Short mmCIF file of C-alpha atoms in Angstrom, two decimals:
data_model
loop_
_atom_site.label_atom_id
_atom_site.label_comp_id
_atom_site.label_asym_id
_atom_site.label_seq_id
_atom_site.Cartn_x
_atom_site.Cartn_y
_atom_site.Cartn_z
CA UNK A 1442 -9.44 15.44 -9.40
CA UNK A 1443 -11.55 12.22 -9.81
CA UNK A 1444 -12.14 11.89 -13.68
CA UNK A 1445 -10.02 14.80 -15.02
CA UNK A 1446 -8.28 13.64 -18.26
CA UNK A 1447 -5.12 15.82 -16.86
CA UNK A 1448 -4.97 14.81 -12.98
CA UNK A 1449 -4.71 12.23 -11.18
CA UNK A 1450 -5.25 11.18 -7.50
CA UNK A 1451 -3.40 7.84 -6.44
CA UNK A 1452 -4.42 5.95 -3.43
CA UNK A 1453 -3.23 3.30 -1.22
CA UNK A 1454 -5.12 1.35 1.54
CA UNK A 1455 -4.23 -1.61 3.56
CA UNK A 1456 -8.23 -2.54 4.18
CA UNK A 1457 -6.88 -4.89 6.89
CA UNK A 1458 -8.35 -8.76 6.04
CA UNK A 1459 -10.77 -7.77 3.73
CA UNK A 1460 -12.01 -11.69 3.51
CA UNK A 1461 -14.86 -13.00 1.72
CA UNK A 1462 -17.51 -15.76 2.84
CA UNK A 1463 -16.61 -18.52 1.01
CA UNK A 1464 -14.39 -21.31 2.12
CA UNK A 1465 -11.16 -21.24 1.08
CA UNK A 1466 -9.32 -23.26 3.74
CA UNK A 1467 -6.93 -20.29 3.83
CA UNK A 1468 -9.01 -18.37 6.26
CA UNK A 1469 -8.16 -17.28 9.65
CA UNK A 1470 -10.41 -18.61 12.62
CA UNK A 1471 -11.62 -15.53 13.21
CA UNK A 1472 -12.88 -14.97 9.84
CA UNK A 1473 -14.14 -18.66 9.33
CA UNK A 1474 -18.33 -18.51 9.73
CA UNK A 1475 -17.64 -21.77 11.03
CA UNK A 1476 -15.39 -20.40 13.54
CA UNK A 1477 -16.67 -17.08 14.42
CA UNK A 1478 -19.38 -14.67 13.76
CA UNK A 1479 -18.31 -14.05 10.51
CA UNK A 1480 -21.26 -13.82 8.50
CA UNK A 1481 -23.14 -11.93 5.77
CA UNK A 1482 -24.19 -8.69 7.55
CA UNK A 1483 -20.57 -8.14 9.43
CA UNK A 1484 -19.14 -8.78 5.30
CA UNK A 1485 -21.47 -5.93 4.42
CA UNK A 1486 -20.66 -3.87 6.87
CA UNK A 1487 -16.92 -4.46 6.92
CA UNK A 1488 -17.41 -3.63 2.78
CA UNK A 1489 -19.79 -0.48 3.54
CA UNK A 1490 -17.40 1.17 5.82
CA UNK A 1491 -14.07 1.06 3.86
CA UNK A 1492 -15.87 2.23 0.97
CA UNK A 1493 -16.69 5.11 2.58
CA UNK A 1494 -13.51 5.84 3.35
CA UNK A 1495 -12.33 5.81 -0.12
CA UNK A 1496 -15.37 6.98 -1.57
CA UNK A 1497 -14.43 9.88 0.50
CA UNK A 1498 -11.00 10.58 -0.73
CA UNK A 1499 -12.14 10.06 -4.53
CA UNK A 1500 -8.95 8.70 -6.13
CA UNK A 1501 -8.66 7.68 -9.39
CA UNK A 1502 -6.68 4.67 -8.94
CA UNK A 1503 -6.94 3.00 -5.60
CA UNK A 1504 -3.87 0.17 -4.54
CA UNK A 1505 -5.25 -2.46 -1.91
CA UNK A 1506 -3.87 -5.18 -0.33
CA UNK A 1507 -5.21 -7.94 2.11
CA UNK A 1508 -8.19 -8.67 -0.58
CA UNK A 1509 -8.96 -12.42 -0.11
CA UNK A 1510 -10.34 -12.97 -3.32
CA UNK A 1511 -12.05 -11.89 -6.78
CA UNK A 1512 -15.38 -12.02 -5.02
CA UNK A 1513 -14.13 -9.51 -2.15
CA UNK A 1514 -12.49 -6.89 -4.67
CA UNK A 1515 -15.83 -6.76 -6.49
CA UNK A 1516 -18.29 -6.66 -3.28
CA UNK A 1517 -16.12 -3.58 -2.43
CA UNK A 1518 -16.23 -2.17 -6.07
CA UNK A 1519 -19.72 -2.67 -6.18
CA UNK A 1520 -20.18 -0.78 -2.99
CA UNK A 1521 -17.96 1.90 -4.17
CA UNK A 1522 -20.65 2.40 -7.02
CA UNK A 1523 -23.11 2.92 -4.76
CA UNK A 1524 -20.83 6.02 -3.38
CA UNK A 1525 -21.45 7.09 -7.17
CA UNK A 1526 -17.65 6.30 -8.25
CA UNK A 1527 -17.30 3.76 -10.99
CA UNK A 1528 -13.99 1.84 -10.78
CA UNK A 1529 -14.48 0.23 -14.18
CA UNK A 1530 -11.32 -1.54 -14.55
CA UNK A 1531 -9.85 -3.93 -11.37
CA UNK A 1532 -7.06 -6.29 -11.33
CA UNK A 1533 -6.10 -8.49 -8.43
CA UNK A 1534 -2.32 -10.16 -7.74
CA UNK A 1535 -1.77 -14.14 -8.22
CA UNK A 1536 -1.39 -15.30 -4.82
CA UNK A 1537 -1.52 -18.97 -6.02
CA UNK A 1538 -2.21 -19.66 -2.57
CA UNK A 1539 1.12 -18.23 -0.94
CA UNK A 1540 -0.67 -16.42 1.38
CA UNK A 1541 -4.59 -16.00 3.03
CA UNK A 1542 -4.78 -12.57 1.01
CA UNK A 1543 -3.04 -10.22 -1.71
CA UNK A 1544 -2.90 -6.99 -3.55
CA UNK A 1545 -5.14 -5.57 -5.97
CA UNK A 1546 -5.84 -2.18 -8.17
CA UNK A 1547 -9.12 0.15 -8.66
CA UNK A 1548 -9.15 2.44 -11.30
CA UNK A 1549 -11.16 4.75 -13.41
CA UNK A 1550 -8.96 4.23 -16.66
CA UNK A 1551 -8.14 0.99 -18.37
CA UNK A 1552 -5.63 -1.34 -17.57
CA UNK A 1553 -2.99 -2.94 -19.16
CA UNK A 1554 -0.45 -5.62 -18.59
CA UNK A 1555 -0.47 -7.17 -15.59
CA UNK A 1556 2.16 -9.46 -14.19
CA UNK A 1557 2.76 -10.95 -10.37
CA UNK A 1558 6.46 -11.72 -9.41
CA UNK A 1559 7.18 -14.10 -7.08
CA UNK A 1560 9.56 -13.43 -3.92
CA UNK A 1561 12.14 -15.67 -2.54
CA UNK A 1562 11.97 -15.42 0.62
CA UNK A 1563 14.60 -17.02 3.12
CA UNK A 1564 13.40 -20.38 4.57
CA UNK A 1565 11.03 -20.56 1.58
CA UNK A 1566 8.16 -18.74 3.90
CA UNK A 1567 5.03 -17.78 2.40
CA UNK A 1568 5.22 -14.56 0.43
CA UNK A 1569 3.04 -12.50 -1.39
CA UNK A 1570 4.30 -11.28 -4.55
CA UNK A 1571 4.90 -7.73 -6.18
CA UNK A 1572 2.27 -7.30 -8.48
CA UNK A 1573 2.85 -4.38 -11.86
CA UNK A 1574 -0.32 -3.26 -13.54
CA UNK A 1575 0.19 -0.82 -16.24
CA UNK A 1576 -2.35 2.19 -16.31
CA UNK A 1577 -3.53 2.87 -19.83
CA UNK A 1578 -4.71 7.10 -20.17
CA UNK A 1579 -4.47 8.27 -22.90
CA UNK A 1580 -1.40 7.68 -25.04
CA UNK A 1581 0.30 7.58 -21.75
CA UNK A 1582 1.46 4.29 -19.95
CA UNK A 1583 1.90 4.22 -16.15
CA UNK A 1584 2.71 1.40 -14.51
CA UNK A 1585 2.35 0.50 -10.63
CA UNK A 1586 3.57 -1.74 -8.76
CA UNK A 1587 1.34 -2.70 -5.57
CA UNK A 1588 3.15 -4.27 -2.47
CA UNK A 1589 2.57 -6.32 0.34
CA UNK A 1590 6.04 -7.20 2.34
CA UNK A 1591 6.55 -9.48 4.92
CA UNK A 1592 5.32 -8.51 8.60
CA UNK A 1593 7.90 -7.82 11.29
CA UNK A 1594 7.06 -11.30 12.36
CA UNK A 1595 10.08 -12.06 10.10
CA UNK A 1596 13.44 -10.48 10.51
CA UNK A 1597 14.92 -7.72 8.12
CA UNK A 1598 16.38 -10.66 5.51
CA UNK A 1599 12.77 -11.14 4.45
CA UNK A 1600 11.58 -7.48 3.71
CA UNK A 1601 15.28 -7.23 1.77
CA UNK A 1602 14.25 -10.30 -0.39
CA UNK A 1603 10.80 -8.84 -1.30
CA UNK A 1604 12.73 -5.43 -1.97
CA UNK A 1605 15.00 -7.40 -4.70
CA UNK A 1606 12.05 -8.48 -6.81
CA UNK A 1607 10.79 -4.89 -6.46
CA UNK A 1608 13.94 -4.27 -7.65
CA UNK A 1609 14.01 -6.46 -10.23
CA UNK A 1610 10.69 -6.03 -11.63
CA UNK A 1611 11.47 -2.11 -11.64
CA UNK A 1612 14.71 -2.91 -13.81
CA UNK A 1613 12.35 -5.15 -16.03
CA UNK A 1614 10.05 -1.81 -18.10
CA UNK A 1615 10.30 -0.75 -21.13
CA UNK A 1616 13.16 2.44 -21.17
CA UNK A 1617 11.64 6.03 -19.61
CA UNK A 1618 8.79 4.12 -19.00
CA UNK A 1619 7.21 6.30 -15.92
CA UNK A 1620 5.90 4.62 -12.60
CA UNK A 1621 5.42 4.62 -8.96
CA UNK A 1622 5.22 1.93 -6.18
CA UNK A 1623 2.52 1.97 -3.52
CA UNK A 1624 2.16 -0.57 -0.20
CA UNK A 1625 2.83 -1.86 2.91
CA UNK A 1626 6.32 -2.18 3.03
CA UNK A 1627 6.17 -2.99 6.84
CA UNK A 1628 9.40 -0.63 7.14
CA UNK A 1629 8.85 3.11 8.39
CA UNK A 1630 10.17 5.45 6.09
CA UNK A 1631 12.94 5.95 8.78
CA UNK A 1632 13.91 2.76 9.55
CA UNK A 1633 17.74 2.78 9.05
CA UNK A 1634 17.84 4.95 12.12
CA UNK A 1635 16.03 2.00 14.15
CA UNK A 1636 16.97 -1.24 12.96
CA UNK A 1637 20.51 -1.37 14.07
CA UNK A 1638 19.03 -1.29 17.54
CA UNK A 1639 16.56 -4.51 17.20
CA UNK A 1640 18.08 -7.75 18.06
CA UNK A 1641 15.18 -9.48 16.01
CA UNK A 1642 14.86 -7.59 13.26
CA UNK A 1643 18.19 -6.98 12.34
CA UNK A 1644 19.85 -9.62 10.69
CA UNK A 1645 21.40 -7.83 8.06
CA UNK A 1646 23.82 -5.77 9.27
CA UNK A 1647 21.93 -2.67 9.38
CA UNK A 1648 21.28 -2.77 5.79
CA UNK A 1649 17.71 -1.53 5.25
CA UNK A 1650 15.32 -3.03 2.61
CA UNK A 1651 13.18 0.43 1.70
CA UNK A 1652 16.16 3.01 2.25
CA UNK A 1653 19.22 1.03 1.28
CA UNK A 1654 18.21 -1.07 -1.31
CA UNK A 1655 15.44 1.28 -2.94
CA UNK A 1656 17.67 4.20 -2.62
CA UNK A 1657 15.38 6.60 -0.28
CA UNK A 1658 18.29 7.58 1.26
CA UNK A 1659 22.20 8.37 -0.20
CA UNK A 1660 24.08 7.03 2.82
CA UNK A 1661 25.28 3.51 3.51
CA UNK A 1662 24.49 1.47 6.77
CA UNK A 1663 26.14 3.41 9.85
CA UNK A 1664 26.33 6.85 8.35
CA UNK A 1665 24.86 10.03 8.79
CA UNK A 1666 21.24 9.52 7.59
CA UNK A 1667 20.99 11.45 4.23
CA UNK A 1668 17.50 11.19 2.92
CA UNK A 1669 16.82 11.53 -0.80
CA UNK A 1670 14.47 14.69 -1.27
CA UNK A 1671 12.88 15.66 -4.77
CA UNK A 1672 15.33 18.11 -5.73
CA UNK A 1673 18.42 14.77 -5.19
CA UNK A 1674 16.71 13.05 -8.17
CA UNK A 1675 17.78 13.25 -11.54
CA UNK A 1676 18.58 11.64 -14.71
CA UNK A 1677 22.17 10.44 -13.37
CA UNK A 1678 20.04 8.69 -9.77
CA UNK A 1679 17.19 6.81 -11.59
CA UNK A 1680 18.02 4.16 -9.23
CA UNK A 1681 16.83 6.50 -6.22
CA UNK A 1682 13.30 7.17 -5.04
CA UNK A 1683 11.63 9.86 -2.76
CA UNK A 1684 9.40 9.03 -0.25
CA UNK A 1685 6.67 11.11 0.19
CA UNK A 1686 6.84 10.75 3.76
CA UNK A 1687 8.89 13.36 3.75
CA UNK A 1688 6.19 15.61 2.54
CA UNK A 1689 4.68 16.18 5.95
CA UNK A 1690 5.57 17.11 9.37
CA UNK A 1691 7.22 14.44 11.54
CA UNK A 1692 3.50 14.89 13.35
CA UNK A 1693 1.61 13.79 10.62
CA UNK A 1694 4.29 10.87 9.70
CA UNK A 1695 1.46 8.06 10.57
CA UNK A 1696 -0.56 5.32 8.80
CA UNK A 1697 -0.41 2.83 11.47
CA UNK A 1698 0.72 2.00 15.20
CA UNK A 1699 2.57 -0.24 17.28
CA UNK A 1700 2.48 -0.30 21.50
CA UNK A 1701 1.33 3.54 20.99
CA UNK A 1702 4.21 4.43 18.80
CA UNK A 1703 3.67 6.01 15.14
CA UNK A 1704 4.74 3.98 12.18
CA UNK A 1705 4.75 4.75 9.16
CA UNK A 1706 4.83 0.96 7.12
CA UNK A 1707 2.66 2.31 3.96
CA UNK A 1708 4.40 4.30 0.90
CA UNK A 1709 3.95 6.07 -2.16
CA UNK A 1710 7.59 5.95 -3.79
CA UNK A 1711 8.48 7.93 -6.88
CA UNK A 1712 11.37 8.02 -9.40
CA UNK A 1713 13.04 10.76 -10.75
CA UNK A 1714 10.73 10.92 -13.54
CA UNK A 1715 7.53 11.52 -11.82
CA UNK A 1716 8.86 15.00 -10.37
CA UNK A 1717 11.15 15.85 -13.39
CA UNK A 1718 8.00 18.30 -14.82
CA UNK A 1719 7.43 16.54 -17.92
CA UNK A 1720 4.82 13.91 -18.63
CA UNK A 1721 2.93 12.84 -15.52
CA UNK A 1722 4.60 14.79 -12.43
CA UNK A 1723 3.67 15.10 -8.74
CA UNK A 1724 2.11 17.80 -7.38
CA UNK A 1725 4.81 19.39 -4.53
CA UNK A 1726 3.10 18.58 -1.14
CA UNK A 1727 0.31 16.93 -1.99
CA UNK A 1728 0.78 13.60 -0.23
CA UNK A 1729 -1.64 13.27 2.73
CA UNK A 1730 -2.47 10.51 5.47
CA UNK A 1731 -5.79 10.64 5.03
CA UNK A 1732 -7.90 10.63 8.65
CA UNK A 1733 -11.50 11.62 6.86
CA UNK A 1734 -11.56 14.67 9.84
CA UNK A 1735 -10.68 11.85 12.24
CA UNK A 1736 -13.27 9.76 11.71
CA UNK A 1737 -10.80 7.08 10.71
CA UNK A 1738 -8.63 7.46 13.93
CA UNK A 1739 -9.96 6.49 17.53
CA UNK A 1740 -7.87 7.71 20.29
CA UNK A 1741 -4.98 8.75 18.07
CA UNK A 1742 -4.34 5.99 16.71
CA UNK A 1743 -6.05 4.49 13.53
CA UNK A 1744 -9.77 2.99 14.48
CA UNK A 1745 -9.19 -0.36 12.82
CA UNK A 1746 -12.15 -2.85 12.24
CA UNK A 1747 -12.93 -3.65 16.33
CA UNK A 1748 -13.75 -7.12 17.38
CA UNK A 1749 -13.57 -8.59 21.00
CA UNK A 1750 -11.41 -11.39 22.59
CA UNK A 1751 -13.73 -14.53 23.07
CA UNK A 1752 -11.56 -17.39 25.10
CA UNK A 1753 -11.23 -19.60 21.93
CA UNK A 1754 -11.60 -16.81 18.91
CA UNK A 1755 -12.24 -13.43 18.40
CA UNK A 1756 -15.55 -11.94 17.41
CA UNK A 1757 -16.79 -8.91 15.19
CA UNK A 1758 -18.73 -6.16 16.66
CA UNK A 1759 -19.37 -4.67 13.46
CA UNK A 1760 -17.72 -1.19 13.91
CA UNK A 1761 -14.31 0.38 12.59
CA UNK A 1762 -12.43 0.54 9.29
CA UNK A 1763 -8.64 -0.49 9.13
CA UNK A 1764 -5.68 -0.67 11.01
CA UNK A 1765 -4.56 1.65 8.75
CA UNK A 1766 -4.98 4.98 7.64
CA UNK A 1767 -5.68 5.30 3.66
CA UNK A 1768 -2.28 7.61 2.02
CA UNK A 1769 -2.83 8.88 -1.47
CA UNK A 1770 -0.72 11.67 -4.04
CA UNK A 1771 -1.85 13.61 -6.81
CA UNK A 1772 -0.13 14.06 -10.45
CA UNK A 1773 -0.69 16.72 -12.73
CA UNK A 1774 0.03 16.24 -16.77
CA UNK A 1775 2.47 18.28 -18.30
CA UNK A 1776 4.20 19.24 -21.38
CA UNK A 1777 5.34 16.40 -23.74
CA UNK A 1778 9.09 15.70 -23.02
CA UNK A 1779 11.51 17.04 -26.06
#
């Protein structure tokens, strides 16, 4: 897959605080080296190990997010070289100091235009924005659009806000132009069956940012769940996307975790035109969760980057990758449209 003119593998990866050494003033304590144990080798090693990781699944373009900075993007790129893949071409979101970290893109093929919009979030709270980056291969154009939504900290109202400038950016390309959207969306792909019954979360009526608003499913707050699939999307419902969660077995529906509980808060979305068979089209059931063999998950459960409880700050122990499991998709080229 990795390097074939007429393929290509798409990964996502929330490397979970992937901060640098510098001071920012941004930092959390626990990843201050005035505050913790933060220091050069743990940096390597945090670096080391989630480049194996994607090193192992060999993508050609790789979407991050919770990248602190320039410097952190290219420690892990450099690392990745090391692994013998070249990601020649990066590109990291403007967080203009919104938020501690952002979103950022690998890839084997140039880039192109590149453009960060901003998110207005109720109460004005920090938010990071959606970031596009146009993939340049060949005559093709591809863009992505890498996302980082607001935590369940925040109630439903704040996910729906980042969802409109999704929204809007999406409504903002160039006509047929084809793309996908990867990230943490911190809403499971079924979350319009759960949010009605949170007191916190819900303060919108049931009305669900991912399924409502992006269209991955065709019923309206209160109904019948009716989830888009692959074969729903057409010309006449470009506003609806399928999530490849759907893909897999309700066993394997898992990036992440919460109190034991599989979530699935990380997505690869795709429009009608990336599973119409013409120009770049995904390959049917080819959407994983990746677990490297389980050497990503620790008692069934992802094994995030481990660090103990300390009475006034937590400390590193040096072992462990993410809280959450990498998720990539692969794309085949085919005919020229008519």
């Amino acid at each position: 897959m990795y390097g074939k003119s007429d393929t290509l593998r798409v990964m996502f990866y929330n490397v979970e605080n992937l901060f640098d050494l510098s001071y920012r003033g941004t930092e959390y304590d626990s990843y201050s080296p005035e505050k913790s144990n933060w220091n050069d080798y743990l940096f390597k090693t945090k670096v080391e190990n989630l480049a194996s990781a994607i090193a192992a699944v060999r993508a050609d373009i790789v979407g991050l997010c919770e990248i602190e900075s320039p410097e952190a993007l290219e420690a892990l790129r450099r690392e990745l070289r090391d692994h013998k893949l070249r990601y020649r071409y990066s590109a990291l979101a403007d967080s203009t100091g919104r938020t501690s970290v952002t979103t950022a893109l690998l890839s084997t093929v140039p880039l192109g235009s590149q453009i960060s919009y901003p998110v207005q979030s109720p109460e004005n709270t920090r938010t990071r924005h959606i970031f596009r980056c146009d993939i340049l291969i060949a005559s093709d154009t591809l863009t992505a659009f890498v996302n980082h939504w607001p935590s369940k900290y925040h109630p439903e109202s704040h996910r729906l806000a980042a969802a409109k400038a999704l929204d809007y950016a999406v409504d903002q390309l160039p006509p047929d132009r084809e793309y996908l959207i990867l990230g943490d969306l911190n809403v499971n792909y079924d979350e319009c069956v759960s949010l009605p019954r949170s007191r916190s979360l819900n303060d919108t009526k049931g009305l669900v940012s991912l399924n409502h608003l992006l269209k991955t499913v065709q019923s309206a707050p209160g109904e019948t769940v009716d989830y888009v699939t692959r074969e729903d999307l057409t010309p006449a419902t470009k506003q609806y996307h399928f999530d490849c969660w759907l893909d897999l077995s309700r066993k394997a529906r898992q990036s992440s975790a919460y109190r034991g509980r599989s979530q699935t808060p990380d997505h690869i979305l795709l429009p009608w035109s990336l599973v119409d068979s013409s120009g770049w089209t995904y390959v049917d059931s080819s959407f994983r969760a990746f677990t490297w063999s389980g050497l990503l998950m620790w008692n069934e459960k992802p094994y995030r980057w481990q660090m103990k409880y300390h009475p006034s700050v937590k400390r590193h122990t040096g072992k462990g990758y993410s809280d959450h499991l990498p998720i990539y998709a692969e794309f085949v080229r085919m005919r020229d449209r008519e």
